[in-house]
PDB file of C-alpha atoms in Angstrom:
ATOM      1  CA  MET A 519     144.750 132.788 101.153  1.00  0.00           C
ATOM      2  CA  THR A 520     147.942 132.522 103.211  1.00  0.00           C
ATOM      3  CA  LYS A 521     147.365 136.031 104.531  1.00  0.00           C
ATOM      4  CA  ASP A 522     144.287 134.805 106.395  1.00  0.00           C
ATOM      5  CA  PHE A 523     146.318 133.424 109.309  1.00  0.00           C
ATOM      6  CA  THR A 524     148.390 135.395 111.771  1.00  0.00           C
ATOM      7  CA  PHE A 525     150.119 134.156 114.905  1.00  0.00           C
ATOM      8  CA  THR A 526     150.510 135.685 118.334  1.00  0.00           C
ATOM      9  CA  ILE A 527     153.252 134.247 120.537  1.00  0.00           C
ATOM     10  CA  LYS A 528     153.136 134.538 124.308  1.00  0.00           C
ATOM     11  CA  SER A 529     155.517 133.157 126.918  1.00  0.00           C
ATOM     12  CA  ILE A 530     155.355 132.505 130.647  1.00  0.00           C
ATOM     13  CA  CYS A 531     158.031 131.202 132.976  1.00  0.00           C
ATOM     14  CA  LEU A 532     157.660 127.602 134.129  1.00  0.00           C
ATOM     15  CA  ASP A 533     158.894 127.629 137.728  1.00  0.00           C
ATOM     16  CA  GLU A 534     157.577 126.414 141.070  1.00  0.00           C
ATOM     17  CA  ASN A 535     155.086 129.303 141.136  1.00  0.00           C
ATOM     18  CA  TYR A 536     153.544 128.460 137.764  1.00  0.00           C
ATOM     19  CA  HIS A 537     149.750 128.296 137.491  1.00  0.00           C
ATOM     20  CA  PRO A 538     148.201 127.058 134.210  1.00  0.00           C
ATOM     21  CA  ALA A 539     146.349 129.713 132.221  1.00  0.00           C
ATOM     22  CA  ALA A 540     142.658 129.241 131.531  1.00  0.00           C
ATOM     23  CA  ASN A 541     143.288 128.313 127.879  1.00  0.00           C
ATOM     24  CA  THR A 542     146.221 125.966 128.535  1.00  0.00           C
ATOM     25  CA  ARG A 543     145.768 122.381 127.371  1.00  0.00           C
ATOM     26  CA  ILE A 544     145.585 120.725 130.770  1.00  0.00           C
ATOM     27  CA  THR A 545     146.796 117.421 129.336  1.00  0.00           C
ATOM     28  CA  THR A 546     150.177 119.098 128.849  1.00  0.00           C
ATOM     29  CA  ASN A 547     152.792 117.477 131.076  1.00  0.00           C
ATOM     30  CA  PHE A 548     153.723 120.591 133.009  1.00  0.00           C
ATOM     31  CA  ALA A 549     150.085 121.740 133.420  1.00  0.00           C
ATOM     32  CA  ASN A 550     149.133 118.373 134.881  1.00  0.00           C
ATOM     33  CA  LEU A 551     151.933 118.681 137.435  1.00  0.00           C
ATOM     34  CA  ALA A 552     150.887 122.211 138.378  1.00  0.00           C
ATOM     35  CA  ARG A 553     147.504 121.377 139.870  1.00  0.00           C
ATOM     36  CA  GLY A 554     146.273 120.039 143.178  1.00  0.00           C
ATOM     37  CA  SER A 555     147.718 120.124 146.666  1.00  0.00           C
ATOM     38  CA  TYR A 556     151.137 118.873 145.478  1.00  0.00           C
ATOM     39  CA  ARG A 557     151.452 121.566 142.812  1.00  0.00           C
ATOM     40  CA  GLN A 558     154.469 123.469 144.127  1.00  0.00           C
ATOM     41  CA  ALA A 559     156.349 120.387 145.357  1.00  0.00           C
ATOM     42  CA  ASN A 560     155.733 118.676 142.001  1.00  0.00           C
ATOM     43  CA  LEU A 561     157.175 121.585 140.060  1.00  0.00           C
ATOM     44  CA  ARG A 562     160.099 122.124 142.426  1.00  0.00           C
ATOM     45  CA  ASN A 563     161.068 118.451 142.316  1.00  0.00           C
ATOM     46  CA  ALA A 564     160.694 118.181 138.529  1.00  0.00           C
ATOM     47  CA  LEU A 565     162.834 121.274 137.944  1.00  0.00           C
ATOM     48  CA  LYS A 566     165.483 119.911 140.313  1.00  0.00           C
ATOM     49  CA  MET A 567     165.515 116.636 138.391  1.00  0.00           C
ATOM     50  CA  ILE A 568     166.072 118.594 135.170  1.00  0.00           C
ATOM     51  CA  ASP A 569     169.005 120.540 136.654  1.00  0.00           C
ATOM     52  CA  ASN A 570     170.610 117.404 138.086  1.00  0.00           C
ATOM     53  CA  ARG A 571     170.318 115.564 134.780  1.00  0.00           C
ATOM     54  CA  PHE A 572     171.724 118.526 132.855  1.00  0.00           C
ATOM     55  CA  ASN A 573     174.797 118.727 135.088  1.00  0.00           C
ATOM     56  CA  ALA A 574     175.340 114.975 134.887  1.00  0.00           C
ATOM     57  CA  LEU A 575     175.451 115.185 131.085  1.00  0.00           C
ATOM     58  CA  ALA A 576     177.431 118.459 130.921  1.00  0.00           C
ATOM     59  CA  GLN A 577     180.208 117.157 133.129  1.00  0.00           C
ATOM     60  CA  TRP A 578     183.210 118.889 131.533  1.00  0.00           C
ATOM     61  CA  ASP A 579     184.591 121.759 133.697  1.00  0.00           C
ATOM     62  CA  ASN A 580     181.832 120.924 136.143  1.00  0.00           C
ATOM     63  CA  PRO A 581     183.488 118.986 139.010  1.00  0.00           C
ATOM     64  CA  LYS A 582     180.733 119.597 141.581  1.00  0.00           C
ATOM     65  CA  ALA A 583     177.899 119.010 139.087  1.00  0.00           C
ATOM     66  CA  ASP A 584     176.374 122.369 139.946  1.00  0.00           C
ATOM     67  CA  ARG A 585     177.544 124.664 137.175  1.00  0.00           C
ATOM     68  CA  TYR A 586     174.267 124.877 135.234  1.00  0.00           C
ATOM     69  CA  SER A 587     170.562 125.311 135.767  1.00  0.00           C
ATOM     70  CA  VAL A 588     167.775 125.216 133.204  1.00  0.00           C
ATOM     71  CA  GLU A 589     165.070 127.847 132.907  1.00  0.00           C
ATOM     72  CA  LEU A 590     161.896 126.935 131.044  1.00  0.00           C
ATOM     73  CA  GLU A 591     159.441 129.110 129.156  1.00  0.00           C
ATOM     74  CA  ILE A 592     156.001 127.925 128.089  1.00  0.00           C
ATOM     75  CA  ILE A 593     155.414 129.249 124.567  1.00  0.00           C
ATOM     76  CA  SER A 594     151.733 129.588 123.626  1.00  0.00           C
ATOM     77  CA  VAL A 595     150.812 130.241 120.000  1.00  0.00           C
ATOM     78  CA  ASP A 596     147.394 131.667 119.156  1.00  0.00           C
ATOM     79  CA  MET A 597     146.188 131.819 115.567  1.00  0.00           C
ATOM     80  CA  ASP A 598     143.881 134.516 114.232  1.00  0.00           C
ATOM     81  CA  ILE A 599     141.682 132.834 111.657  1.00  0.00           C
ATOM     82  CA  ALA A 600     140.582 134.547 108.446  1.00  0.00           C
ATOM     83  CA  GLY A 601     141.052 138.014 109.896  1.00  0.00           C
ATOM     84  CA  SER A 602     138.083 137.455 112.193  1.00  0.00           C
ATOM     85  CA  GLY A 603     139.825 138.781 115.279  1.00  0.00           C
ATOM     86  CA  ASN A 604     138.967 135.496 116.986  1.00  0.00           C
ATOM     87  CA  SER A 605     142.046 133.560 118.024  1.00  0.00           C
ATOM     88  CA  PHE A 606     142.338 129.826 118.532  1.00  0.00           C
ATOM     89  CA  PRO A 607     145.044 128.239 120.726  1.00  0.00           C
ATOM     90  CA  SER A 608     147.167 126.682 117.998  1.00  0.00           C
ATOM     91  CA  ILE A 609     150.096 124.988 119.767  1.00  0.00           C
ATOM     92  CA  GLU A 610     152.011 125.061 123.013  1.00  0.00           C
ATOM     93  CA  ILE A 611     155.711 124.242 123.245  1.00  0.00           C
ATOM     94  CA  LEU A 612     158.596 124.727 125.673  1.00  0.00           C
ATOM     95  CA  LYS A 613     161.748 126.753 125.332  1.00  0.00           C
ATOM     96  CA  THR A 614     164.876 125.989 127.327  1.00  0.00           C
ATOM     97  CA  ASN A 615     167.405 128.533 128.543  1.00  0.00           C
ATOM     98  CA  ILE A 616     170.648 127.602 130.275  1.00  0.00           C
ATOM     99  CA  VAL A 617     172.203 129.539 133.137  1.00  0.00           C
ATOM    100  CA  ASP A 618     175.979 129.094 133.523  1.00  0.00           C
ATOM    101  CA  HIS A 619     176.688 129.970 137.149  1.00  0.00           C
ATOM    102  CA  HIS A 620     180.471 129.969 136.577  1.00  0.00           C
ATOM    103  CA  THR A 621     180.358 132.719 133.956  1.00  0.00           C
ATOM    104  CA  ASN A 622     177.037 134.273 135.011  1.00  0.00           C
ATOM    105  CA  LYS A 623     175.836 133.959 131.411  1.00  0.00           C
ATOM    106  CA  ARG A 624     172.412 132.979 130.166  1.00  0.00           C
ATOM    107  CA  ILE A 625     172.566 130.745 127.090  1.00  0.00           C
ATOM    108  CA  GLU A 626     169.623 130.323 124.764  1.00  0.00           C
ATOM    109  CA  GLY A 627     168.494 126.724 124.483  1.00  0.00           C
ATOM    110  CA  ILE A 628     166.072 124.951 122.145  1.00  0.00           C
ATOM    111  CA  VAL A 629     162.426 125.697 121.389  1.00  0.00           C
ATOM    112  CA  GLY A 630     160.048 122.779 120.917  1.00  0.00           C
ATOM    113  CA  ASN A 631     160.736 119.996 123.414  1.00  0.00           C
ATOM    114  CA  ASN A 632     157.195 119.278 124.574  1.00  0.00           C
ATOM    115  CA  PHE A 633     154.534 119.595 121.861  1.00  0.00           C
ATOM    116  CA  SER A 634     150.831 120.193 122.451  1.00  0.00           C
ATOM    117  CA  SER A 635     148.192 120.843 119.823  1.00  0.00           C
ATOM    118  CA  TYR A 636     144.402 120.935 119.926  1.00  0.00           C
ATOM    119  CA  VAL A 637     144.231 120.013 116.243  1.00  0.00           C
ATOM    120  CA  ARG A 638     146.410 116.957 116.853  1.00  0.00           C
ATOM    121  CA  ASP A 639     144.024 115.990 119.661  1.00  0.00           C
ATOM    122  CA  TYR A 640     141.183 116.262 117.162  1.00  0.00           C
ATOM    123  CA  ASP A 641     142.998 114.158 114.571  1.00  0.00           C
ATOM    124  CA  PHE A 642     143.872 111.320 116.944  1.00  0.00           C
ATOM    125  CA  SER A 643     141.044 111.401 119.499  1.00  0.00           C
ATOM    126  CA  VAL A 644     138.079 112.309 117.271  1.00  0.00           C
ATOM    127  CA  LEU A 645     138.775 111.868 113.557  1.00  0.00           C
ATOM    128  CA  LEU A 646     140.850 108.672 113.794  1.00  0.00           C
ATOM    129  CA  GLN A 647     138.531 107.030 116.332  1.00  0.00           C
ATOM    130  CA  GLU A 648     135.374 107.859 114.385  1.00  0.00           C
ATOM    131  CA  HIS A 649     136.961 106.592 111.177  1.00  0.00           C
ATOM    132  CA  ASN A 650     137.706 103.212 112.767  1.00  0.00           C
ATOM    133  CA  LYS A 651     134.524 102.823 114.809  1.00  0.00           C
ATOM    134  CA  ASP A 652     132.927  99.395 114.188  1.00  0.00           C
ATOM    135  CA  GLN A 653     135.467  98.670 111.434  1.00  0.00           C
ATOM    136  CA  PRO A 654     137.002  95.182 111.245  1.00  0.00           C
ATOM    137  CA  LYS A 655     140.462  96.517 110.384  1.00  0.00           C
ATOM    138  CA  PHE A 656     142.321  99.638 111.507  1.00  0.00           C
ATOM    139  CA  SER A 657     142.949 102.206 108.786  1.00  0.00           C
ATOM    140  CA  ILE A 658     143.953 105.858 108.458  1.00  0.00           C
ATOM    141  CA  PRO A 659     141.597 108.466 106.920  1.00  0.00           C
ATOM    142  CA  ASP A 660     142.533 110.118 103.647  1.00  0.00           C
ATOM    143  CA  ASN A 661     144.591 113.277 104.146  1.00  0.00           C
ATOM    144  CA  PHE A 662     145.092 112.413 107.818  1.00  0.00           C
ATOM    145  CA  GLY A 663     147.270 115.091 109.430  1.00  0.00           C
ATOM    146  CA  GLU A 664     147.649 117.198 106.282  1.00  0.00           C
ATOM    147  CA  LEU A 665     145.901 120.306 107.624  1.00  0.00           C
ATOM    148  CA  HIS A 666     147.809 120.146 110.899  1.00  0.00           C
ATOM    149  CA  GLY A 667     151.077 119.620 109.042  1.00  0.00           C
ATOM    150  CA  LYS A 668     150.518 122.579 106.732  1.00  0.00           C
ATOM    151  CA  LEU A 669     149.531 124.867 109.620  1.00  0.00           C
ATOM    152  CA  PHE A 670     152.680 123.881 111.520  1.00  0.00           C
ATOM    153  CA  LYS A 671     154.960 124.468 108.510  1.00  0.00           C
ATOM    154  CA  TYR A 672     153.261 127.787 107.870  1.00  0.00           C
ATOM    155  CA  PHE A 673     153.916 128.788 111.474  1.00  0.00           C
ATOM    156  CA  LEU A 674     157.624 127.901 111.180  1.00  0.00           C
ATOM    157  CA  SER A 675     157.920 130.042 108.050  1.00  0.00           C
ATOM    158  CA  SER A 676     156.030 132.977 109.584  1.00  0.00           C
ATOM    159  CA  ASP A 677     157.584 136.281 110.594  1.00  0.00           C
ATOM    160  CA  SER A 678     156.302 135.654 114.123  1.00  0.00           C
ATOM    161  CA  TYR A 679     158.393 132.512 114.499  1.00  0.00           C
ATOM    162  CA  LYS A 680     161.508 134.042 112.933  1.00  0.00           C
ATOM    163  CA  LYS A 681     161.216 137.100 115.165  1.00  0.00           C
ATOM    164  CA  HIS A 682     161.121 135.070 118.382  1.00  0.00           C
ATOM    165  CA  PHE A 683     163.355 132.058 117.656  1.00  0.00           C
ATOM    166  CA  LYS A 684     166.761 131.717 115.997  1.00  0.00           C
ATOM    167  CA  LYS A 685     166.629 128.009 115.136  1.00  0.00           C
ATOM    168  CA  PRO A 686     164.000 125.461 114.074  1.00  0.00           C
ATOM    169  CA  PRO A 687     162.353 123.457 116.852  1.00  0.00           C
ATOM    170  CA  VAL A 688     163.342 120.074 118.227  1.00  0.00           C
ATOM    171  CA  ILE A 689     160.483 118.038 119.676  1.00  0.00           C
ATOM    172  CA  CYS A 690     161.330 115.156 121.984  1.00  0.00           C
ATOM    173  CA  LEU A 691     158.802 112.357 122.514  1.00  0.00           C
ATOM    174  CA  SER A 692     158.574 108.857 123.919  1.00  0.00           C
ATOM    175  CA  VAL A 693     159.238 105.828 121.748  1.00  0.00           C
ATOM    176  CA  SER A 694     156.284 103.750 120.572  1.00  0.00           C
ATOM    177  CA  ASP A 695     155.438 100.648 122.602  1.00  0.00           C
ATOM    178  CA  ASN A 696     154.377  98.681 119.505  1.00  0.00           C
ATOM    179  CA  LYS A 697     157.677  99.055 117.630  1.00  0.00           C
ATOM    180  CA  THR A 698     161.034  97.346 118.079  1.00  0.00           C
ATOM    181  CA  TYR A 699     164.193  99.473 118.136  1.00  0.00           C
ATOM    182  CA  HIS A 700     167.640  98.191 117.171  1.00  0.00           C
ATOM    183  CA  ARG A 701     170.866  99.685 118.465  1.00  0.00           C
ATOM    184  CA  THR A 702     173.315 100.939 115.844  1.00  0.00           C
ATOM    185  CA  GLU A 703     177.045 101.634 116.031  1.00  0.00           C
ATOM    186  CA  ASN A 704     176.484 105.386 115.745  1.00  0.00           C
ATOM    187  CA  GLN A 705     177.128 107.347 118.915  1.00  0.00           C
ATOM    188  CA  HIS A 706     176.962 111.073 119.727  1.00  0.00           C
ATOM    189  CA  PRO A 707     178.649 112.682 122.773  1.00  0.00           C
ATOM    190  CA  ALA A 708     175.427 114.290 124.055  1.00  0.00           C
ATOM    191  CA  LEU A 709     172.615 112.345 122.397  1.00  0.00           C
ATOM    192  CA  GLY A 710     174.194 108.962 123.054  1.00  0.00           C
ATOM    193  CA  VAL A 711     173.665 105.722 121.112  1.00  0.00           C
ATOM    194  CA  GLU A 712     171.406 105.778 118.074  1.00  0.00           C
ATOM    195  CA  TYR A 713     168.567 103.281 117.620  1.00  0.00           C
ATOM    196  CA  GLN A 714     166.467 102.576 114.539  1.00  0.00           C
ATOM    197  CA  PRO A 715     162.868 101.292 114.529  1.00  0.00           C
ATOM    198  CA  ASN A 716     161.754  98.211 112.639  1.00  0.00           C
ATOM    199  CA  GLU A 717     159.070 100.283 110.869  1.00  0.00           C
ATOM    200  CA  PRO A 718     157.654 103.837 110.919  1.00  0.00           C
ATOM    201  CA  SER A 719     155.039 104.636 113.561  1.00  0.00           C
ATOM    202  CA  LEU A 720     151.834 106.583 112.971  1.00  0.00           C
ATOM    203  CA  THR A 721     153.355 109.439 114.976  1.00  0.00           C
ATOM    204  CA  GLU A 722     156.379 109.396 112.650  1.00  0.00           C
ATOM    205  CA  GLN A 723     154.132 109.650 109.611  1.00  0.00           C
ATOM    206  CA  TYR A 724     152.101 112.425 111.239  1.00  0.00           C
ATOM    207  CA  PHE A 725     155.148 114.507 112.141  1.00  0.00           C
ATOM    208  CA  LYS A 726     156.618 113.977 108.675  1.00  0.00           C
ATOM    209  CA  LYS A 727     153.658 115.950 107.322  1.00  0.00           C
ATOM    210  CA  MET A 728     154.744 118.725 109.702  1.00  0.00           C
ATOM    211  CA  GLY A 729     158.106 118.780 107.904  1.00  0.00           C
ATOM    212  CA  LEU A 730     159.942 116.957 110.699  1.00  0.00           C
ATOM    213  CA  GLN A 731     162.418 114.087 110.450  1.00  0.00           C
ATOM    214  CA  VAL A 732     163.028 111.746 113.383  1.00  0.00           C
ATOM    215  CA  ARG A 733     166.044 110.009 114.906  1.00  0.00           C
ATOM    216  CA  TYR A 734     166.160 107.891 118.041  1.00  0.00           C
ATOM    217  CA  PHE A 735     168.948 108.209 120.603  1.00  0.00           C
ATOM    218  CA  MET A 736     169.529 106.807 124.081  1.00  0.00           C
ATOM    219  CA  PRO A 737     171.557 109.442 125.979  1.00  0.00           C
ATOM    220  CA  PRO A 738     174.396 108.447 128.331  1.00  0.00           C
ATOM    221  CA  ASN A 739     173.129 106.731 131.504  1.00  0.00           C
ATOM    222  CA  SER A 740     169.563 106.594 130.162  1.00  0.00           C
ATOM    223  CA  VAL A 741     167.595 103.357 130.076  1.00  0.00           C
ATOM    224  CA  ALA A 742     165.590 103.841 126.852  1.00  0.00           C
ATOM    225  CA  PRO A 743     165.872 105.830 123.614  1.00  0.00           C
ATOM    226  CA  LEU A 744     163.988 109.059 123.012  1.00  0.00           C
ATOM    227  CA  ALA A 745     162.468 110.220 119.717  1.00  0.00           C
ATOM    228  CA  PHE A 746     163.907 113.518 118.449  1.00  0.00           C
ATOM    229  CA  TYR A 747     161.851 115.270 115.752  1.00  0.00           C
ATOM    230  CA  PHE A 748     163.665 118.074 113.925  1.00  0.00           C
ATOM    231  CA  VAL A 749     164.229 120.119 110.767  1.00  0.00           C
ATOM    232  CA  GLY A 750     167.667 120.095 109.161  1.00  0.00           C
ATOM    233  CA  ASP A 751     170.647 118.387 110.822  1.00  0.00           C
ATOM    234  CA  LEU A 752     170.043 117.392 114.445  1.00  0.00           C
ATOM    235  CA  LEU A 753     173.669 116.518 115.182  1.00  0.00           C
ATOM    236  CA  ASN A 754     175.285 119.620 113.696  1.00  0.00           C
ATOM    237  CA  ASP A 755     172.737 122.432 113.881  1.00  0.00           C
ATOM    238  CA  TYR A 756     172.681 122.496 117.689  1.00  0.00           C
ATOM    239  CA  THR A 757     175.392 122.742 120.331  1.00  0.00           C
ATOM    240  CA  HIS A 758     175.914 120.052 122.956  1.00  0.00           C
ATOM    241  CA  LEU A 759     174.504 122.313 125.658  1.00  0.00           C
ATOM    242  CA  GLU A 760     171.401 123.014 123.574  1.00  0.00           C
ATOM    243  CA  LEU A 761     170.808 119.293 123.039  1.00  0.00           C
ATOM    244  CA  ILE A 762     171.445 118.526 126.703  1.00  0.00           C
ATOM    245  CA  SER A 763     168.820 121.087 127.698  1.00  0.00           C
ATOM    246  CA  THR A 764     166.233 119.179 125.663  1.00  0.00           C
ATOM    247  CA  ILE A 765     167.376 115.766 126.910  1.00  0.00           C
ATOM    248  CA  SER A 766     167.342 116.755 130.576  1.00  0.00           C
ATOM    249  CA  THR A 767     163.932 118.425 130.296  1.00  0.00           C
ATOM    250  CA  MET A 768     162.070 115.809 128.307  1.00  0.00           C
ATOM    251  CA  GLU A 769     163.671 112.759 129.916  1.00  0.00           C
ATOM    252  CA  THR A 770     162.519 114.135 133.270  1.00  0.00           C
ATOM    253  CA  PHE A 771     158.940 114.449 132.046  1.00  0.00           C
ATOM    254  CA  GLN A 772     159.082 110.938 130.575  1.00  0.00           C
ATOM    255  CA  LYS A 773     160.370 109.492 133.856  1.00  0.00           C
ATOM    256  CA  ILE A 774     157.319 110.995 135.541  1.00  0.00           C
ATOM    257  CA  TYR A 775     154.770 110.165 132.847  1.00  0.00           C
ATOM    258  CA  ARG A 776     156.133 106.842 131.536  1.00  0.00           C
ATOM    259  CA  PRO A 777     158.223 105.353 134.374  1.00  0.00           C
ATOM    260  CA  GLU A 778     157.691 101.837 132.969  1.00  0.00           C
ATOM    261  CA  ILE A 779     159.939 102.857 130.058  1.00  0.00           C
ATOM    262  CA  TYR A 780     162.127 105.745 131.210  1.00  0.00           C
ATOM    263  CA  ASN A 781     162.520 104.898 134.885  1.00  0.00           C
ATOM    264  CA  ALA A 782     162.872 101.157 134.305  1.00  0.00           C
ATOM    265  CA  ASN A 783     165.426  99.268 136.356  1.00  0.00           C
ATOM    266  CA  ALA A 784     166.910  97.574 133.283  1.00  0.00           C
ATOM    267  CA  THR A 785     168.574  99.332 130.351  1.00  0.00           C
ATOM    268  CA  ALA A 786     167.458  98.823 126.753  1.00  0.00           C
ATOM    269  CA  GLY A 787     169.510  96.191 124.965  1.00  0.00           C
ATOM    270  CA  LYS A 788     170.564  95.790 121.337  1.00  0.00           C
ATOM    271  CA  SER A 789     166.975  94.980 120.397  1.00  0.00           C
ATOM    272  CA  TYR A 790     164.412  96.876 122.440  1.00  0.00           C
ATOM    273  CA  GLN A 791     160.625  96.954 122.563  1.00  0.00           C
ATOM    274  CA  PRO A 792     159.141  99.410 125.091  1.00  0.00           C
ATOM    275  CA  ASN A 793     156.623  97.909 127.500  1.00  0.00           C
ATOM    276  CA  LEU A 794     154.056 100.066 129.296  1.00  0.00           C
ATOM    277  CA  LYS A 795     153.160  97.042 131.468  1.00  0.00           C
ATOM    278  CA  ASN A 796     156.722  96.644 132.741  1.00  0.00           C
ATOM    279  CA  LEU A 797     156.565  96.149 136.519  1.00  0.00           C
ATOM    280  CA  ASP A 798     160.324  96.431 137.028  1.00  0.00           C
ATOM    281  CA  HIS A 799     160.493 100.198 137.326  1.00  0.00           C
ATOM    282  CA  SER A 800     160.782 102.914 139.944  1.00  0.00           C
ATOM    283  CA  LEU A 801     158.412 105.793 140.619  1.00  0.00           C
ATOM    284  CA  THR A 802     159.425 109.401 141.124  1.00  0.00           C
ATOM    285  CA  GLN A 803     158.163 111.383 144.109  1.00  0.00           C
ATOM    286  CA  ILE A 804     155.993 113.451 141.781  1.00  0.00           C
ATOM    287  CA  VAL A 805     152.208 113.125 141.531  1.00  0.00           C
ATOM    288  CA  TYR A 806     150.913 112.762 137.971  1.00  0.00           C
ATOM    289  CA  ASP A 807     147.368 111.811 136.939  1.00  0.00           C
ATOM    290  CA  ARG A 808     147.789 109.733 133.797  1.00  0.00           C
ATOM    291  CA  GLU A 809     144.207 108.454 133.700  1.00  0.00           C
ATOM    292  CA  GLU A 810     142.815 111.975 133.728  1.00  0.00           C
ATOM    293  CA  ARG A 811     145.276 112.960 130.995  1.00  0.00           C
ATOM    294  CA  SER A 812     143.912 110.295 128.652  1.00  0.00           C
ATOM    295  CA  LYS A 813     140.301 111.305 129.230  1.00  0.00           C
ATOM    296  CA  LEU A 814     141.018 114.976 128.675  1.00  0.00           C
ATOM    297  CA  ALA A 815     142.659 114.330 125.310  1.00  0.00           C
ATOM    298  CA  ASN A 816     139.239 113.280 123.989  1.00  0.00           C
ATOM    299  CA  GLU A 817     137.549 116.344 125.463  1.00  0.00           C
ATOM    300  CA  GLN A 818     140.127 118.670 123.956  1.00  0.00           C
ATOM    301  CA  GLY A 819     139.830 116.999 120.570  1.00  0.00           C
ATOM    302  CA  LYS A 820     136.096 117.709 120.664  1.00  0.00           C
ATOM    303  CA  PHE A 821     136.857 121.296 121.701  1.00  0.00           C
ATOM    304  CA  ALA A 822     138.968 121.714 118.558  1.00  0.00           C
ATOM    305  CA  GLU A 823     136.203 120.222 116.432  1.00  0.00           C
ATOM    306  CA  GLN A 824     133.601 122.575 117.916  1.00  0.00           C
ATOM    307  CA  HIS A 825     135.629 125.796 117.943  1.00  0.00           C
ATOM    308  CA  PHE A 826     138.012 125.372 115.006  1.00  0.00           C
ATOM    309  CA  ILE A 827     137.358 122.538 112.549  1.00  0.00           C
ATOM    310  CA  LYS A 828     133.621 122.979 112.020  1.00  0.00           C
ATOM    311  CA  PRO A 829     133.250 126.796 112.218  1.00  0.00           C
ATOM    312  CA  TYR A 830     136.116 127.398 109.764  1.00  0.00           C
ATOM    313  CA  GLN A 831     135.828 124.259 107.662  1.00  0.00           C
ATOM    314  CA  THR A 832     135.388 126.073 104.339  1.00  0.00           C
ATOM    315  CA  VAL A 833     138.226 128.529 105.016  1.00  0.00           C
ATOM    316  CA  LEU A 834     140.529 125.730 106.144  1.00  0.00           C
ATOM    317  CA  GLU A 835     139.774 123.547 103.118  1.00  0.00           C
ATOM    318  CA  GLN A 836     140.386 126.421 100.703  1.00  0.00           C
ATOM    319  CA  TRP A 837     143.586 127.448 102.442  1.00  0.00           C
ATOM    320  CA  SER A 838     144.902 123.882 102.587  1.00  0.00           C
ATOM    321  CA  ALA A 839     144.190 123.338  98.902  1.00  0.00           C
ATOM    322  CA  ASN A 840     146.203 126.437  97.973  1.00  0.00           C
ATOM    323  CA  TYR A 841     149.091 125.981 100.410  1.00  0.00           C
ATOM    324  CA  ALA A 842     151.993 124.093  98.847  1.00  0.00           C
TER     325      ALA A 842
END
């Protein structure tokens, strides 16, 4: 059964001239920025923020804070289902590359960073909502996230992934606003101070089924911790420059998308609970439509149901039952 799925990986440069492809999930952070009359200014300003943040963190042998720039690739993964020749847009992630202007070298960064998935949209925006509709108490459906988790692990073990990427992915997300995070004594030169949550979040449980662990770090001169999802050893499997490329990229997106948390005017303390209603924050000069993003997540979940879950339900159930 495992031979029924093959992956095709495509990449496109994310620069100020980027235009979202027709099959791109338009809720994706960078796709949202790349539309409308402010498209080019949005992208130019966001990319400049990423470069500035990278140089601020990679300050050694960098007296003018201009040594590095970050190049981004949008990685789109299509899955051919059951040898049908029909492909479904499986996931979309980002890959960072670092340009060292002192040595004129291009250094490979980290793949992952942002994470977009139609099947995840289905799980959270369709399946989970329908399961809890008119129910007195919130609960999680049986086997919630198992298919998505198995598909993701299968992709990481595929020849397609190994051919294109040297290391496992690192996905960087926002912290949950309904958890409390406590500062520890552990500190990393690039990742910063480690925090630990009071309890696992639903996202944590979901990503665990994808084979990913999570640790929470607040990088130097940040105001809130970020969630880093990874395989293996986050602190030792990646270089400082690789980690900084992820921090600078994803912290920039979070400042734009969740300024109440990541562009707040006060820094997280020893005990920290994120607050999306925090008024004491600053806005970037980048236009981002958060309301539209939320609405589109539901639409894209229904798209996955219509074009993936229902048409291939039998194949998917059989494959999932046989995939360890």
